Structure formats: structure tokens, C-alpha cells
Amino acid sequence: MYADFFDFITDYVGHMKLVNGQTISDYIVLDEVDISEKRHLCVHVQTHDGPVMKLCIWDKAASNFCQKFKSYGGTPSVLLVTTVNPKHIGGTLALATMSSSRVFMDADVQPSKDYLEWLSSNWDIANRVAAEVVTKPEIVTLGEIFSYIKREDSSVALFECTETIDDVVQGSAWYYISCGGCNSKAIKGPTSLICNSKKCGKREVTGVAQYLTKISVYDESEQAVFVVLGDAGKELTGKHASELVASYFESNAGVDVDHCVPVPQALLDAIGQKRRFIVKPIEHLEEKANPSRGFEDAAGDMVGKASERLESREAKRPKSG
């Protein structure tokens, strides 16, 4: 049996329950000095009647959160944050922003408007779970995840599993070149790299190598392939993909710049290790990949930021990420 799981980047939309420990009300005041000094703030958020999640908003995204929060005449209710990663913080599952994360509230974009409309009609449903309840990932086997995927009533879910890394899948690139600004796949233009995101639209970008690594894993129940992207790759090897790519070209000065770097030893060293993963089952990547485009293009497109996805989802109710 074969499946793809992404332990990475996704978008989150929901309603705010707590902001830095304060219950959402008309009188909430943010301590911007404290937030600036700590470089982050913590928001408890919930999607529909799902579990309450802890969302850690860092650096520029935290500053943008404060600005948007103050700009509303009343206290906003809905929060949409792009490109967040699942993390273990204090023994619980949390979501954390990345450098490219963007913050939207209430009426900023269509998905947040759609969610606000749902919230206005479903306050009783939205408030069934106490604000202080923070979810922990469900610990499962691969077999249980496969069974969950097959269920017709399955919804968005995060699972924790402990797997042994059996191999690094060969035959396809273990990295892709991203736009240095938004992490979407960069493509070759006439004279330079161009961002593949319609919303980013930069004519000339600095390419940055990002992890796009398929690893074979197994436990006592099943075997699967995980696709490791972004920070998850750094946690696996201790190095950014850009470091490994740069190191290869420094050691092989005569190699053409378009040469695909072979799988580095830092990744191969992970074979045989037992690691804990937080995974989100999604549609099988190969179903999205046109054979003429291949794995790298399909996955690179999927890492495109929500600034582009927002446009295509305007008519749909947003789902948790």
C-alpha cells in the first residue's frame, strides 16, 4: 500500500477563542510592547466545532496581526493564517507561522468572509468546546491512517505516528527551487527565475532550494511514503536544503548550475532511524501530477502560498488546514 503524507505547510482558518490568554471580547487590548519583545503571540483558534488549536504567530506575522487587530472598529472574530507548520510545543500539538506567513481577519479576503458568515449563524456550534482546551495529536499506526483515509466521512485531521525510515526514494529530485519571497516554485524566465505564484508575480526572484524529499517509512502494520518539505527536512538532517545544495556545488565547481544535486549523505544518514512524525493525510500527490509535468512540478505547485489559493477558493467554504 502506498500513500503520500505532508508533514508541512498548510493554511488555517477559524475563529479566535483566546489571544495571549485573553478571552475574545470588545474590551481586549494587545500588549504590543510585550509582543514585540517576545517576538510572538499565542492565539487559541477553532475551526467550526473541531478541537481548539494553539497557533503561535511569530515576528512579522505577529506585527501584522497586531496592526490588523487594532484596525477593526470592534474585536475581529475570524483569523486566517497562511503557511503554518504543525509543531510540538509543551507536549501539545500547535501550529506555528513561517517567515512567508500572511494574516487575514474577518472581511479581508473571501474565505475569511465565508467563515465569518458561517460563524454568525452557528455561534452555538462554535462555542461547544472550551477555549482553554488544546488538542493533542492522535497517536496511530500507518494501518489506522490508511483505514481513516478510506472512510467516506473522513475530514481534515492530524495524526502522530512513530515510523522507521527505510529509504530515501531515488529517481526524482529531493529538492525544488523556490521563490525566495513566498516559497512557491520558481520557474525559468527568459533571463532569470520567475515566481510561479500568480499573486506574488515577481519578475525576477532569488531562487532558494527547499526540501522536496520522498522517504519510505514503515511500522509493524504498514509501509508508506512520506513527502518531507520545508522545516521538516531541516529537522531530519539538521541543515537547510540550501546549505546542502550550496555545499555540493562548492565541492564540484565544474558542474553546470542546472545539474540536479544527488541525494546528500545527510539524508541518507536518516535511513534506519526511528522518528516521530505529525502527518496530515491529503489527496494522493500522483493523482495531481500530470505525467508530463512530473512529481517536482506538482509538489512545487502545492507549496504555493495561500495568496494564490485564496483566489481559486473564493466560492468555497474554507476548511481547516
Tab-separated table of C-alpha atoms in Angstrom:
chain	number	residue	atom	x	y	z
A	1	MET	CA	0.000	0.000	0.000
A	2	TYR	CA	1.282	3.475	-0.875
A	3	ALA	CA	0.308	6.938	0.268
A	4	ASP	CA	1.687	10.440	0.470
A	5	PHE	CA	1.556	12.490	3.631
A	6	PHE	CA	2.712	16.051	4.054
A	7	ASP	CA	4.258	16.996	7.388
A	8	PHE	CA	4.300	20.622	6.463
A	9	ILE	CA	2.930	23.847	5.364
A	10	THR	CA	-0.789	24.414	5.247
A	11	ASP	CA	-3.276	27.244	5.828
A	12	TYR	CA	-5.539	27.638	8.825
A	13	VAL	CA	-8.858	29.443	9.131
A	14	GLY	CA	-11.077	29.531	12.187
A	15	HIS	CA	-12.437	31.733	14.946
A	16	MET	CA	-10.322	33.092	17.778
A	17	LYS	CA	-11.004	31.938	21.336
A	18	LEU	CA	-8.069	33.452	23.241
A	19	VAL	CA	-5.354	35.939	22.330
A	20	ASN	CA	-2.336	35.723	24.638
A	21	GLY	CA	-4.597	34.288	27.311
A	22	GLN	CA	-7.306	36.954	26.972
A	23	THR	CA	-10.827	35.896	26.079
A	24	ILE	CA	-12.100	37.495	22.888
A	25	SER	CA	-14.299	40.460	23.839
A	26	ASP	CA	-14.957	44.058	22.844
A	27	TYR	CA	-12.502	45.226	25.504
A	28	ILE	CA	-9.433	43.193	24.628
A	29	VAL	CA	-6.211	45.233	24.390
A	30	LEU	CA	-3.000	43.797	22.989
A	31	ASP	CA	0.276	44.474	24.794
A	32	GLU	CA	2.285	45.327	21.703
A	33	VAL	CA	5.451	46.125	23.662
A	34	ASP	CA	5.440	42.672	25.243
A	35	ILE	CA	4.632	41.017	21.908
A	36	SER	CA	7.463	42.926	20.230
A	37	GLU	CA	9.957	41.912	22.917
A	38	LYS	CA	8.934	38.248	22.826
A	39	ARG	CA	8.624	38.333	19.011
A	40	HIS	CA	5.462	36.255	19.068
A	41	LEU	CA	1.943	35.887	20.393
A	42	CYS	CA	-0.284	32.886	21.001
A	43	VAL	CA	-3.845	32.592	19.715
A	44	HIS	CA	-6.222	29.742	20.532
A	45	VAL	CA	-8.290	29.085	17.426
A	46	GLN	CA	-11.005	26.654	16.421
A	47	THR	CA	-12.452	25.635	13.054
A	48	HIS	CA	-16.202	25.058	13.184
A	49	ASP	CA	-16.804	22.586	16.056
A	50	GLY	CA	-13.358	20.993	15.830
A	51	PRO	CA	-10.684	20.953	18.532
A	52	VAL	CA	-9.100	24.150	19.780
A	53	MET	CA	-5.598	24.642	18.403
A	54	LYS	CA	-2.757	26.745	19.746
A	55	LEU	CA	-1.410	29.000	16.986
A	56	CYS	CA	1.962	30.669	17.580
A	57	ILE	CA	2.388	33.760	15.412
A	58	TRP	CA	5.980	34.947	15.051
A	59	ASP	CA	7.930	38.054	14.034
A	60	LYS	CA	6.496	39.959	11.045
A	61	ALA	CA	3.264	37.955	11.133
A	62	ALA	CA	2.853	38.901	14.825
A	63	SER	CA	3.337	42.575	13.967
A	64	ASN	CA	0.816	42.301	11.131
A	65	PHE	CA	-1.633	40.555	13.471
A	66	CYS	CA	-1.450	43.478	15.920
A	67	GLN	CA	-1.936	46.057	13.169
A	68	LYS	CA	-4.939	44.278	11.696
A	69	PHE	CA	-6.448	43.566	15.110
A	70	LYS	CA	-6.345	47.272	16.014
A	71	SER	CA	-7.612	48.400	12.616
A	72	TYR	CA	-11.063	46.888	13.200
A	73	GLY	CA	-13.631	49.063	14.929
A	74	GLY	CA	-14.657	46.114	17.066
A	75	THR	CA	-12.796	42.969	18.005
A	76	PRO	CA	-12.415	40.680	14.965
A	77	SER	CA	-13.539	37.061	15.296
A	78	VAL	CA	-12.127	35.181	12.306
A	79	LEU	CA	-8.450	34.526	11.678
A	80	LEU	CA	-6.901	33.093	8.520
A	81	VAL	CA	-3.153	32.470	8.536
A	82	THR	CA	-1.291	31.103	5.539
A	83	THR	CA	1.621	28.651	5.543
A	84	VAL	CA	1.687	27.286	9.068
A	85	ASN	CA	3.537	24.207	10.270
A	86	PRO	CA	2.438	21.709	12.941
A	87	LYS	CA	4.809	21.661	15.917
A	88	HIS	CA	5.067	20.036	19.326
A	89	ILE	CA	5.074	22.801	21.939
A	90	GLY	CA	4.831	21.941	25.620
A	91	GLY	CA	3.611	18.429	24.885
A	92	THR	CA	0.691	19.564	22.746
A	93	LEU	CA	0.223	19.996	19.039
A	94	ALA	CA	0.480	23.605	17.943
A	95	LEU	CA	0.641	25.476	14.678
A	96	ALA	CA	3.459	27.938	14.025
A	97	THR	CA	3.842	30.605	11.363
A	98	MET	CA	6.740	30.768	8.930
A	99	SER	CA	8.583	33.765	7.501
A	100	SER	CA	6.231	33.813	4.499
A	101	SER	CA	3.001	33.537	6.545
A	102	ARG	CA	0.302	36.137	5.997
A	103	VAL	CA	-2.514	37.131	8.342
A	104	PHE	CA	-6.122	37.899	7.380
A	105	MET	CA	-9.171	38.634	9.531
A	106	ASP	CA	-12.965	38.860	9.210
A	107	ALA	CA	-13.656	40.629	5.887
A	108	ASP	CA	-10.111	40.794	4.492
A	109	VAL	CA	-10.486	38.010	1.902
A	110	GLN	CA	-13.316	35.845	0.614
A	111	PRO	CA	-12.500	32.692	2.641
A	112	SER	CA	-12.485	34.664	5.897
A	113	LYS	CA	-15.756	36.348	4.855
A	114	ASP	CA	-17.269	32.928	4.173
A	115	TYR	CA	-16.171	31.659	7.564
A	116	LEU	CA	-17.493	34.796	9.278
A	117	GLU	CA	-20.866	34.201	7.630
A	118	TRP	CA	-20.885	30.619	8.937
A	119	LEU	CA	-19.840	31.783	12.393
A	120	SER	CA	-22.599	34.398	12.576
A	121	SER	CA	-25.204	31.664	12.077
A	122	ASN	CA	-23.553	28.987	14.220
A	123	TRP	CA	-22.344	30.560	17.458
A	124	ASP	CA	-23.826	27.712	19.477
A	125	ILE	CA	-21.839	25.134	17.495
A	126	ALA	CA	-18.655	27.199	17.554
A	127	ASN	CA	-18.720	27.568	21.337
A	128	ARG	CA	-19.212	23.931	22.298
A	129	VAL	CA	-15.505	23.464	23.058
A	130	ALA	CA	-13.923	25.395	25.925
A	131	ALA	CA	-11.312	27.952	24.879
A	132	GLU	CA	-8.597	26.503	27.089
A	133	VAL	CA	-8.827	23.003	25.591
A	134	VAL	CA	-5.831	22.497	23.313
A	135	THR	CA	-5.686	19.431	21.133
A	136	LYS	CA	-3.054	16.734	21.232
A	137	PRO	CA	-2.355	14.711	18.098
A	138	GLU	CA	-3.844	11.247	17.994
A	139	ILE	CA	-1.120	8.583	18.065
A	140	VAL	CA	-1.821	5.951	15.427
A	141	THR	CA	-0.209	3.349	13.180
A	142	LEU	CA	0.059	3.610	9.403
A	143	GLY	CA	-2.625	0.957	9.103
A	144	GLU	CA	-5.019	3.092	11.137
A	145	ILE	CA	-4.257	6.137	8.988
A	146	PHE	CA	-4.971	4.164	5.818
A	147	SER	CA	-8.258	2.966	7.317
A	148	TYR	CA	-9.160	6.560	8.181
A	149	ILE	CA	-8.449	7.746	4.635
A	150	LYS	CA	-10.847	5.140	3.221
A	151	ARG	CA	-13.738	6.327	5.384
A	152	GLU	CA	-16.341	8.305	3.484
A	153	ASP	CA	-16.883	10.596	6.462
A	154	SER	CA	-13.186	11.348	6.985
A	155	SER	CA	-12.331	15.015	7.483
A	156	VAL	CA	-9.163	17.046	7.898
A	157	ALA	CA	-7.088	15.513	10.665
A	158	LEU	CA	-3.574	15.473	12.047
A	159	PHE	CA	-2.035	12.266	13.328
A	160	GLU	CA	1.117	11.434	15.205
A	161	CYS	CA	2.985	8.265	14.369
A	162	THR	CA	6.412	6.799	15.051
A	163	GLU	CA	7.989	5.257	11.972
A	164	THR	CA	11.302	3.784	10.900
A	165	ILE	CA	12.861	5.391	7.835
A	166	ASP	CA	13.520	2.600	5.370
A	167	ASP	CA	14.951	4.540	2.444
A	168	VAL	CA	15.217	7.864	0.666
A	169	VAL	CA	13.331	7.396	-2.584
A	170	GLN	CA	15.626	7.831	-5.582
A	171	GLY	CA	14.781	8.763	-9.156
A	172	SER	CA	13.320	12.201	-8.501
A	173	ALA	CA	14.754	15.441	-7.167
A	174	TRP	CA	14.993	15.675	-3.374
A	175	TYR	CA	14.587	19.454	-3.503
A	176	TYR	CA	12.981	22.163	-5.596
A	177	ILE	CA	13.937	25.775	-6.280
A	178	SER	CA	11.527	28.201	-4.667
A	179	CYS	CA	10.874	31.908	-4.844
A	180	GLY	CA	12.903	33.449	-2.038
A	181	GLY	CA	9.941	35.631	-1.113
A	182	CYS	CA	6.979	33.254	-0.909
A	183	ASN	CA	8.385	29.692	-1.307
A	184	SER	CA	6.273	28.925	-4.380
A	185	LYS	CA	8.075	27.053	-7.146
A	186	ALA	CA	10.338	29.303	-9.202
A	187	ILE	CA	10.437	28.747	-12.955
A	188	LYS	CA	12.932	29.786	-15.592
A	189	GLY	CA	12.168	33.007	-17.407
A	190	PRO	CA	13.972	34.409	-20.450
A	191	THR	CA	16.771	35.900	-18.364
A	192	SER	CA	16.066	34.991	-14.747
A	193	LEU	CA	13.907	32.958	-12.380
A	194	ILE	CA	10.248	33.946	-12.083
A	195	CYS	CA	7.880	33.133	-9.228
A	196	ASN	CA	5.210	30.615	-10.241
A	197	SER	CA	2.621	32.209	-7.937
A	198	LYS	CA	0.149	34.471	-9.731
A	199	LYS	CA	-0.268	36.593	-6.620
A	200	CYS	CA	3.454	37.018	-5.975
A	201	GLY	CA	4.174	37.809	-9.606
A	202	LYS	CA	7.772	38.916	-9.114
A	203	ARG	CA	9.527	39.153	-12.457
A	204	GLU	CA	12.941	38.372	-11.039
A	205	VAL	CA	13.421	36.288	-7.917
A	206	THR	CA	16.260	34.772	-5.974
A	207	GLY	CA	15.973	31.003	-6.085
A	208	VAL	CA	16.205	29.124	-2.788
A	209	ALA	CA	16.497	25.346	-2.522
A	210	GLN	CA	13.724	23.781	-0.417
A	211	TYR	CA	13.231	20.179	0.685
A	212	LEU	CA	11.009	18.014	-1.502
A	213	THR	CA	12.109	14.601	-0.313
A	214	LYS	CA	10.253	11.307	-0.562
A	215	ILE	CA	11.149	8.888	2.207
A	216	SER	CA	9.937	5.324	2.606
A	217	VAL	CA	8.812	4.538	6.158
A	218	TYR	CA	7.279	1.564	7.925
A	219	ASP	CA	5.904	0.335	11.216
A	220	GLU	CA	4.537	-3.001	12.392
A	221	SER	CA	1.330	-2.504	10.393
A	222	GLU	CA	2.131	-0.956	7.006
A	223	GLN	CA	4.622	0.828	4.769
A	224	ALA	CA	4.161	4.279	3.235
A	225	VAL	CA	5.954	7.130	1.547
A	226	PHE	CA	6.111	10.477	3.314
A	227	VAL	CA	6.937	13.647	1.428
A	228	VAL	CA	9.120	15.868	3.566
A	229	LEU	CA	9.056	19.591	2.862
A	230	GLY	CA	10.471	22.743	4.403
A	231	ASP	CA	11.243	22.761	8.116
A	232	ALA	CA	10.538	19.040	8.416
A	233	GLY	CA	13.560	18.391	6.216
A	234	LYS	CA	15.791	20.551	8.376
A	235	GLU	CA	14.604	18.687	11.466
A	236	LEU	CA	15.540	15.441	9.755
A	237	THR	CA	19.061	16.442	8.678
A	238	GLY	CA	19.962	19.435	10.830
A	239	LYS	CA	20.621	21.506	7.709
A	240	HIS	CA	18.615	23.656	5.331
A	241	ALA	CA	18.304	22.273	1.810
A	242	SER	CA	20.020	25.404	0.502
A	243	GLU	CA	23.099	24.597	2.624
A	244	LEU	CA	23.342	21.092	1.201
A	245	VAL	CA	22.896	22.262	-2.386
A	246	ALA	CA	25.451	25.057	-1.973
A	247	SER	CA	27.930	22.639	-0.411
A	248	TYR	CA	27.619	20.283	-3.385
A	249	PHE	CA	28.318	22.991	-5.951
A	250	GLU	CA	31.242	24.323	-3.911
A	251	SER	CA	32.773	20.848	-3.959
A	252	ASN	CA	32.011	20.346	-7.657
A	253	ALA	CA	32.955	23.667	-9.215
A	254	GLY	CA	32.817	22.391	-12.797
A	255	VAL	CA	29.234	21.142	-12.591
A	256	ASP	CA	26.606	23.025	-14.597
A	257	VAL	CA	24.264	25.128	-12.483
A	258	ASP	CA	21.255	23.199	-13.860
A	259	HIS	CA	22.711	19.897	-12.695
A	260	CYS	CA	20.415	18.055	-10.263
A	261	VAL	CA	22.226	17.545	-6.975
A	262	PRO	CA	22.258	13.876	-5.908
A	263	VAL	CA	20.709	12.858	-2.585
A	264	PRO	CA	23.133	14.142	0.079
A	265	GLN	CA	24.667	12.000	2.791
A	266	ALA	CA	22.799	13.980	5.447
A	267	LEU	CA	19.543	12.496	4.123
A	268	LEU	CA	20.942	9.019	3.604
A	269	ASP	CA	22.125	9.039	7.224
A	270	ALA	CA	18.464	9.177	8.292
A	271	ILE	CA	17.877	5.657	6.934
A	272	GLY	CA	17.297	3.256	9.807
A	273	GLN	CA	16.300	5.997	12.234
A	274	LYS	CA	13.004	5.814	14.094
A	275	ARG	CA	11.330	9.216	14.045
A	276	ARG	CA	8.113	10.772	15.265
A	277	PHE	CA	6.011	12.380	12.541
A	278	ILE	CA	2.959	14.607	12.600
A	279	VAL	CA	1.141	13.921	9.362
A	280	LYS	CA	-1.884	15.234	7.540
A	281	PRO	CA	-3.446	12.831	5.014
A	282	ILE	CA	-4.270	14.592	1.761
A	283	GLU	CA	-5.129	13.632	-1.796
A	284	HIS	CA	-2.563	11.335	-3.352
A	285	LEU	CA	0.046	13.555	-4.947
A	286	GLU	CA	0.410	11.400	-8.030
A	287	GLU	CA	-3.266	11.910	-8.796
A	288	LYS	CA	-2.459	15.604	-9.076
A	289	ALA	CA	0.675	15.104	-11.135
A	290	ASN	CA	0.382	15.201	-14.882
A	291	PRO	CA	2.930	12.673	-16.223
A	292	SER	CA	4.405	15.327	-18.481
A	293	ARG	CA	4.934	17.656	-15.531
A	294	GLY	CA	6.148	15.114	-13.015
A	295	PHE	CA	6.440	14.958	-9.275
A	296	GLU	CA	8.535	18.075	-8.742
A	297	ASP	CA	6.223	20.426	-10.627
A	298	ALA	CA	3.094	19.040	-8.973
A	299	ALA	CA	4.511	19.268	-5.480
A	300	GLY	CA	6.081	22.634	-6.166
A	301	ASP	CA	2.685	23.937	-7.175
A	302	MET	CA	1.154	22.552	-3.989
A	303	VAL	CA	3.595	24.524	-1.868
A	304	GLY	CA	2.342	27.728	-3.462
A	305	LYS	CA	1.141	30.086	-0.788
A	306	ALA	CA	-2.438	30.853	0.102
A	307	SER	CA	-2.247	34.225	-1.588
A	308	GLU	CA	-2.739	32.246	-4.800
A	309	ARG	CA	-5.097	29.613	-3.371
A	310	LEU	CA	-7.426	32.269	-1.964
A	311	GLU	CA	-8.358	33.312	-5.486
A	312	SER	CA	-9.340	29.812	-6.585
A	313	ARG	CA	-11.340	29.112	-3.410
A	314	GLU	CA	-13.429	32.278	-3.311
A	315	ALA	CA	-16.685	30.437	-3.896
A	316	LYS	CA	-15.963	27.696	-1.377
A	317	ARG	CA	-16.244	27.490	2.376
A	318	PRO	CA	-12.704	27.351	3.798
A	319	LYS	CA	-11.602	24.229	5.627
A	320	SER	CA	-9.048	23.802	8.383
A	321	GLY	CA	-5.528	23.252	7.316
